[in-house]
Each structure stands twice: as structure tokens, then as C-alpha cells.
Amino acid sequence: SQQGEEDPQALSIQEGENATMNCSYKTSINNLQWYRQNSGRGLVHLILIRSNEREKHSGRLRVTLDTSKKSSSLLITASRAADTASYFCATVNDMRFGAGTRLTVKP
Amino acid sequence: EADIYQTPRYLVIGTGKKITLECSQTMGHDKMYWYQQDPGMELHLIHYSYGVNSTEKGDLSSESTVSRIRTEHFPLTLESARPSHTSQYLCASSAWTGLNTEAFFGQGTRLTVV
């Protein structure tokens, strides 16, 4: 059964706009991670947020975590065409992913 | 640069054949995983391992088996390939504990069973 469930399934924006995607999980967590996948290749780790953190920044990425709602969000600011990819979340202790959010950034 | 390798990258094989997909990592990670993913679809966890001699089934009954005789090696075997096994298979590894628990993924094996 999938644990990380991403929403929306697909998102299309213009270059320069911000992209927000959400993730819900079912189990209790220690840490949660976001990954990116380009064109069906292997996933690449983006950012980890610990269960005692509420927000974390890394470059143009901002991640929030709400353990009471078992949800997380990933914000990509000032998006670029190169950000076009699928984005997935998973808890560290579970490593189960959903179908991801397919982000398309139009030049 | 991730030090996790999958071979072959692409494989076309006939129904009924036995195949082994290879996955090796040089990072000394204890945890390793196999996922199955159809294009644009969800990743399904099919097997994982906590370390040598540890193997666990995931969520998808893929009719495959795995072994973990060495830390660095986690091969996936299909005893009798069927067209329904056509998919991409992704291998990953991560540290068991500590601050750096990110998973590293291989480039995947795209399997076609004809």
C-alpha cells in the first residue's frame, strides 16, 4: 500500500512562477524526504525534513511538514524549464512512494 | 554522483525465461530496495533488505525473488518471465541510521517480455 501520496497528479505552469505540490502519508514518521524523477530515470533526493521541523529551505525549495495532518508540501520558487519532472515524497522509515506530481514548466 | 549501478539497462526477453537483474552499490549502505514502475505511474516497492541475509517482500506480488549475500549486491530474479513483468525496475540503497538517510537510486532496468 502506498504511503506517500502526492497531489496534484499533474501541474503545468509558466517559467518564473511558483509550483506547490502536496504529500500525505499514513504512518508515524521520523523524517520525510522529497525526490525528483526525470523522464523515468532513477529518483534523485532533493530535501529531507525531520519530524521536529516545520519548515526547511534549500535554494529555491521550501518544504513544510504538518505532523498533525500527516502532510507535507514542496514549494519550488521561480521555476525553470529544467524543473520539469515528477516529484515524489516518502517517509524515511517506510520508503513507499505514490504516483508523484508531474510538473511541467513551460518556457 | 551516486555509486549504485544496475545492469542491464535494457532487456528484451522471451516468455518463460529466467532472468536476473543486477544491482550493486559501493556506499556500504545496509538498506536496499527494489521498485517496479510503469511509465508515468506509481513506484511499487517489491522487495527490500535491512542488511546481509535480510530480505522482505514489499507491497506488490511481482513473483520475483531477491538475495542479499553481500552488503553491496542485491540481485532480483524472475524464475519465469511473463509479459505482465514488462516494466521498469529501480534499485535503491540508503544508510540505516544517522543524519544522511537519503536514498540513492540506480538508473533502472527497462524490461520487456515478449
CSV table of C-alpha atoms in Angstrom, one decimal:
chain,number,residue,atom,x,y,z
A,1,SER,CA,0.0,0.0,0.0
A,2,GLN,CA,1.4,3.4,-0.9
A,3,GLN,CA,2.3,5.7,1.9
A,4,GLY,CA,3.4,8.9,0.2
A,5,GLU,CA,0.5,10.3,-1.9
A,6,GLU,CA,1.2,13.3,-3.9
A,7,ASP,CA,-1.3,16.0,-5.0
A,8,PRO,CA,-2.0,17.2,-7.6
A,9,GLN,CA,-1.2,14.5,-10.1
A,10,ALA,CA,-0.2,17.0,-12.7
A,11,LEU,CA,0.8,20.7,-12.7
A,12,SER,CA,1.6,22.9,-15.6
A,13,ILE,CA,3.0,26.4,-15.0
A,14,GLN,CA,5.0,29.1,-16.8
A,15,GLU,CA,8.7,29.7,-16.2
A,16,GLY,CA,9.2,32.1,-13.3
A,17,GLU,CA,6.0,31.0,-11.5
A,18,ASN,CA,6.0,29.1,-8.2
A,19,ALA,CA,4.9,25.5,-8.0
A,20,THR,CA,3.4,23.9,-5.0
A,21,MET,CA,2.7,20.2,-4.5
A,22,ASN,CA,1.5,18.3,-1.6
A,23,CYS,CA,2.0,15.0,0.0
A,24,SER,CA,0.1,13.0,2.6
A,25,TYR,CA,1.4,10.0,4.5
A,26,LYS,CA,-0.2,7.3,6.6
A,27,THR,CA,2.3,6.1,9.2
A,28,SER,CA,4.0,7.9,12.1
A,29,ILE,CA,7.2,9.4,10.8
A,30,ASN,CA,10.7,10.2,11.9
A,31,ASN,CA,11.7,12.1,8.7
A,32,LEU,CA,10.2,12.8,5.3
A,33,GLN,CA,12.0,13.2,2.0
A,34,TRP,CA,11.2,14.6,-1.4
A,35,TYR,CA,12.6,13.2,-4.6
A,36,ARG,CA,12.6,14.2,-8.3
A,37,GLN,CA,12.5,11.9,-11.3
A,38,ASN,CA,13.4,12.9,-14.8
A,39,SER,CA,11.9,11.0,-17.7
A,40,GLY,CA,11.5,7.6,-16.0
A,41,ARG,CA,15.1,7.6,-14.7
A,42,GLY,CA,16.2,6.9,-11.1
A,43,LEU,CA,14.9,9.2,-8.4
A,44,VAL,CA,17.2,12.0,-7.1
A,45,HIS,CA,17.0,13.1,-3.5
A,46,LEU,CA,16.0,16.8,-3.1
A,47,ILE,CA,15.5,17.6,0.6
A,48,LEU,CA,14.8,15.9,3.9
A,49,ILE,CA,12.7,17.4,6.7
A,50,ARG,CA,12.8,16.0,10.2
A,51,SER,CA,9.7,15.3,12.2
A,52,ASN,CA,10.5,18.0,14.7
A,53,GLU,CA,10.9,20.6,11.9
A,54,ARG,CA,8.0,22.6,10.5
A,55,GLU,CA,9.8,24.3,7.6
A,56,LYS,CA,13.0,23.9,5.7
A,57,HIS,CA,14.7,25.7,2.9
A,58,SER,CA,17.2,24.7,0.3
A,59,GLY,CA,17.9,27.1,-2.6
A,60,ARG,CA,14.6,27.5,-4.4
A,61,LEU,CA,13.0,24.7,-2.5
A,62,ARG,CA,10.8,25.2,0.6
A,63,VAL,CA,9.3,22.2,2.4
A,64,THR,CA,6.8,22.3,5.2
A,65,LEU,CA,5.7,19.5,7.4
A,66,ASP,CA,2.5,19.2,9.5
A,67,THR,CA,2.6,16.0,11.5
A,68,SER,CA,-0.9,16.6,13.0
A,69,LYS,CA,-2.3,16.4,9.5
A,70,LYS,CA,0.3,13.9,8.2
A,71,SER,CA,1.1,16.1,5.3
A,72,SER,CA,3.9,18.0,3.7
A,73,SER,CA,4.3,20.5,0.9
A,74,LEU,CA,7.0,21.3,-1.5
A,75,LEU,CA,7.3,24.8,-3.0
A,76,ILE,CA,9.6,25.5,-5.9
A,77,THR,CA,10.0,29.2,-6.4
A,78,ALA,CA,10.9,31.0,-9.7
A,79,SER,CA,10.5,27.7,-11.6
A,80,ARG,CA,12.6,26.9,-14.7
A,81,ALA,CA,12.1,24.6,-17.6
A,82,ALA,CA,14.7,22.3,-16.1
A,83,ASP,CA,12.4,21.8,-13.1
A,84,THR,CA,10.1,19.8,-15.4
A,85,ALA,CA,10.0,16.3,-13.8
A,86,SER,CA,7.9,14.2,-11.4
A,87,TYR,CA,8.2,14.8,-7.7
A,88,PHE,CA,7.7,12.2,-5.0
A,89,CYS,CA,7.6,12.1,-1.2
A,90,ALA,CA,8.3,9.2,1.2
A,91,THR,CA,8.9,8.8,4.9
A,92,VAL,CA,12.4,7.7,5.7
A,93,ASN,CA,11.3,4.7,7.8
A,94,ASP,CA,8.9,3.5,5.1
A,95,MET,CA,10.3,4.4,1.7
A,96,ARG,CA,7.0,3.8,-0.1
A,97,PHE,CA,6.1,6.3,-2.8
A,98,GLY,CA,2.9,7.4,-4.5
A,99,ALA,CA,2.3,8.2,-8.2
A,100,GLY,CA,4.1,11.6,-7.8
A,101,THR,CA,3.2,15.0,-9.1
A,102,ARG,CA,4.2,15.6,-12.8
A,103,LEU,CA,5.3,19.2,-13.1
A,104,THR,CA,5.7,20.8,-16.5
A,105,VAL,CA,7.3,24.2,-16.7
A,106,LYS,CA,6.7,26.0,-20.0
A,107,PRO,CA,9.4,28.3,-21.2
B,1,GLU,CA,27.4,11.1,-8.0
B,2,ALA,CA,25.5,8.1,-6.8
B,3,ASP,CA,27.5,4.9,-6.6
B,4,ILE,CA,24.7,2.4,-7.3
B,5,TYR,CA,24.6,0.5,-10.6
B,6,GLN,CA,22.0,-1.5,-12.3
B,7,THR,CA,22.6,-3.9,-15.2
B,8,PRO,CA,21.4,-4.4,-17.8
B,9,ARG,CA,19.8,-1.0,-18.6
B,10,TYR,CA,17.5,-2.6,-21.2
B,11,LEU,CA,16.5,-6.2,-21.6
B,12,VAL,CA,14.1,-7.9,-24.1
B,13,ILE,CA,13.5,-11.5,-23.3
B,14,GLY,CA,11.1,-14.2,-24.3
B,15,THR,CA,8.3,-15.6,-22.1
B,16,GLY,CA,9.3,-18.3,-19.7
B,17,LYS,CA,13.0,-17.3,-19.5
B,18,LYS,CA,14.7,-16.9,-16.2
B,19,ILE,CA,16.4,-13.5,-15.7
B,20,THR,CA,18.4,-11.8,-13.0
B,21,LEU,CA,18.6,-8.0,-12.7
B,22,GLU,CA,21.8,-6.9,-11.0
B,23,CYS,CA,22.1,-4.0,-8.5
B,24,SER,CA,25.4,-3.1,-6.8
B,25,GLN,CA,26.3,-0.2,-4.6
B,26,THR,CA,29.7,0.9,-3.2
B,27,MET,CA,28.5,3.1,-0.4
B,28,GLY,CA,28.3,0.4,2.3
B,29,HIS,CA,24.6,1.0,2.7
B,30,ASP,CA,22.7,-1.5,4.8
B,31,LYS,CA,19.2,-0.9,3.4
B,32,MET,CA,18.4,-1.7,-0.3
B,33,TYR,CA,15.2,-1.7,-2.2
B,34,TRP,CA,13.6,-2.8,-5.5
B,35,TYR,CA,10.8,-0.9,-7.1
B,36,GLN,CA,8.7,-1.6,-10.1
B,37,GLN,CA,7.3,1.4,-12.1
B,38,ASP,CA,5.3,1.6,-15.3
B,39,PRO,CA,5.8,4.8,-17.3
B,40,GLY,CA,4.3,7.8,-15.5
B,41,MET,CA,2.9,5.6,-12.8
B,42,GLU,CA,3.4,4.9,-9.1
B,43,LEU,CA,6.5,3.3,-7.8
B,44,HIS,CA,5.7,-0.1,-6.2
B,45,LEU,CA,8.0,-1.4,-3.5
B,46,ILE,CA,8.5,-5.1,-4.3
B,47,HIS,CA,11.4,-6.1,-2.1
B,48,TYR,CA,13.7,-4.6,0.5
B,49,SER,CA,16.6,-5.6,2.7
B,50,TYR,CA,18.0,-4.3,6.0
B,51,GLY,CA,21.3,-6.0,5.5
B,52,VAL,CA,23.1,-9.2,4.7
B,53,ASN,CA,20.8,-12.2,4.9
B,54,SER,CA,17.8,-10.0,5.3
B,55,THR,CA,15.1,-9.9,2.7
B,56,GLU,CA,11.5,-8.7,2.9
B,57,LYS,CA,8.6,-8.7,0.5
B,58,GLY,CA,7.1,-5.3,-0.3
B,59,ASP,CA,3.6,-4.5,-1.4
B,60,LEU,CA,3.4,-5.8,-5.0
B,61,SER,CA,3.4,-9.5,-5.7
B,62,SER,CA,5.8,-9.5,-8.5
B,63,GLU,CA,6.7,-13.2,-8.5
B,64,SER,CA,10.3,-12.3,-8.1
B,65,THR,CA,12.9,-13.2,-5.5
B,66,VAL,CA,15.9,-11.4,-4.1
B,67,SER,CA,19.0,-12.4,-2.2
B,68,ARG,CA,21.5,-10.4,0.0
B,69,ILE,CA,24.6,-12.4,0.4
B,70,ARG,CA,26.9,-9.4,0.3
B,71,THR,CA,26.2,-5.9,1.5
B,72,GLU,CA,26.9,-4.3,-1.8
B,73,HIS,CA,24.9,-6.7,-4.0
B,74,PHE,CA,21.1,-7.1,-4.2
B,75,PRO,CA,20.0,-9.1,-7.3
B,76,LEU,CA,16.4,-9.6,-8.4
B,77,THR,CA,15.4,-12.8,-10.1
B,78,LEU,CA,12.4,-13.8,-12.2
B,79,GLU,CA,12.2,-17.5,-12.5
B,80,SER,CA,9.8,-17.5,-15.4
B,81,ALA,CA,9.3,-14.1,-17.2
B,82,ARG,CA,5.8,-13.2,-18.4
B,83,PRO,CA,4.6,-10.2,-20.5
B,84,SER,CA,3.0,-8.9,-17.3
B,85,HIS,CA,6.5,-8.4,-15.9
B,86,THR,CA,7.2,-5.8,-18.6
B,87,SER,CA,8.1,-2.7,-16.6
B,88,GLN,CA,11.0,-0.6,-15.3
B,89,TYR,CA,12.8,-1.9,-12.2
B,90,LEU,CA,14.6,0.6,-10.0
B,91,CYS,CA,17.1,-0.3,-7.3
B,92,ALA,CA,17.9,2.0,-4.4
B,93,SER,CA,20.1,2.0,-1.2
B,94,SER,CA,20.3,4.1,1.9
B,95,ALA,CA,22.1,4.2,5.2
B,96,TRP,CA,20.3,2.5,8.1
B,97,THR,CA,20.8,5.3,10.7
B,98,GLY,CA,22.4,8.7,11.0
B,99,LEU,CA,21.9,12.1,9.6
B,100,ASN,CA,22.3,11.0,5.9
B,101,THR,CA,19.4,8.7,5.3
B,102,GLU,CA,18.7,9.8,1.7
B,103,ALA,CA,18.2,7.0,-0.7
B,104,PHE,CA,20.3,6.7,-3.9
B,105,PHE,CA,18.7,5.2,-7.0
B,106,GLY,CA,20.2,3.4,-9.9
B,107,GLN,CA,19.3,4.3,-13.5
B,108,GLY,CA,16.9,1.4,-13.7
B,109,THR,CA,16.4,-1.6,-15.9
B,110,ARG,CA,13.7,-1.5,-18.5
B,111,LEU,CA,12.4,-5.0,-19.0
B,112,THR,CA,10.3,-6.1,-22.0
B,113,VAL,CA,9.0,-9.7,-22.0
B,114,VAL,CA,7.7,-10.8,-25.4
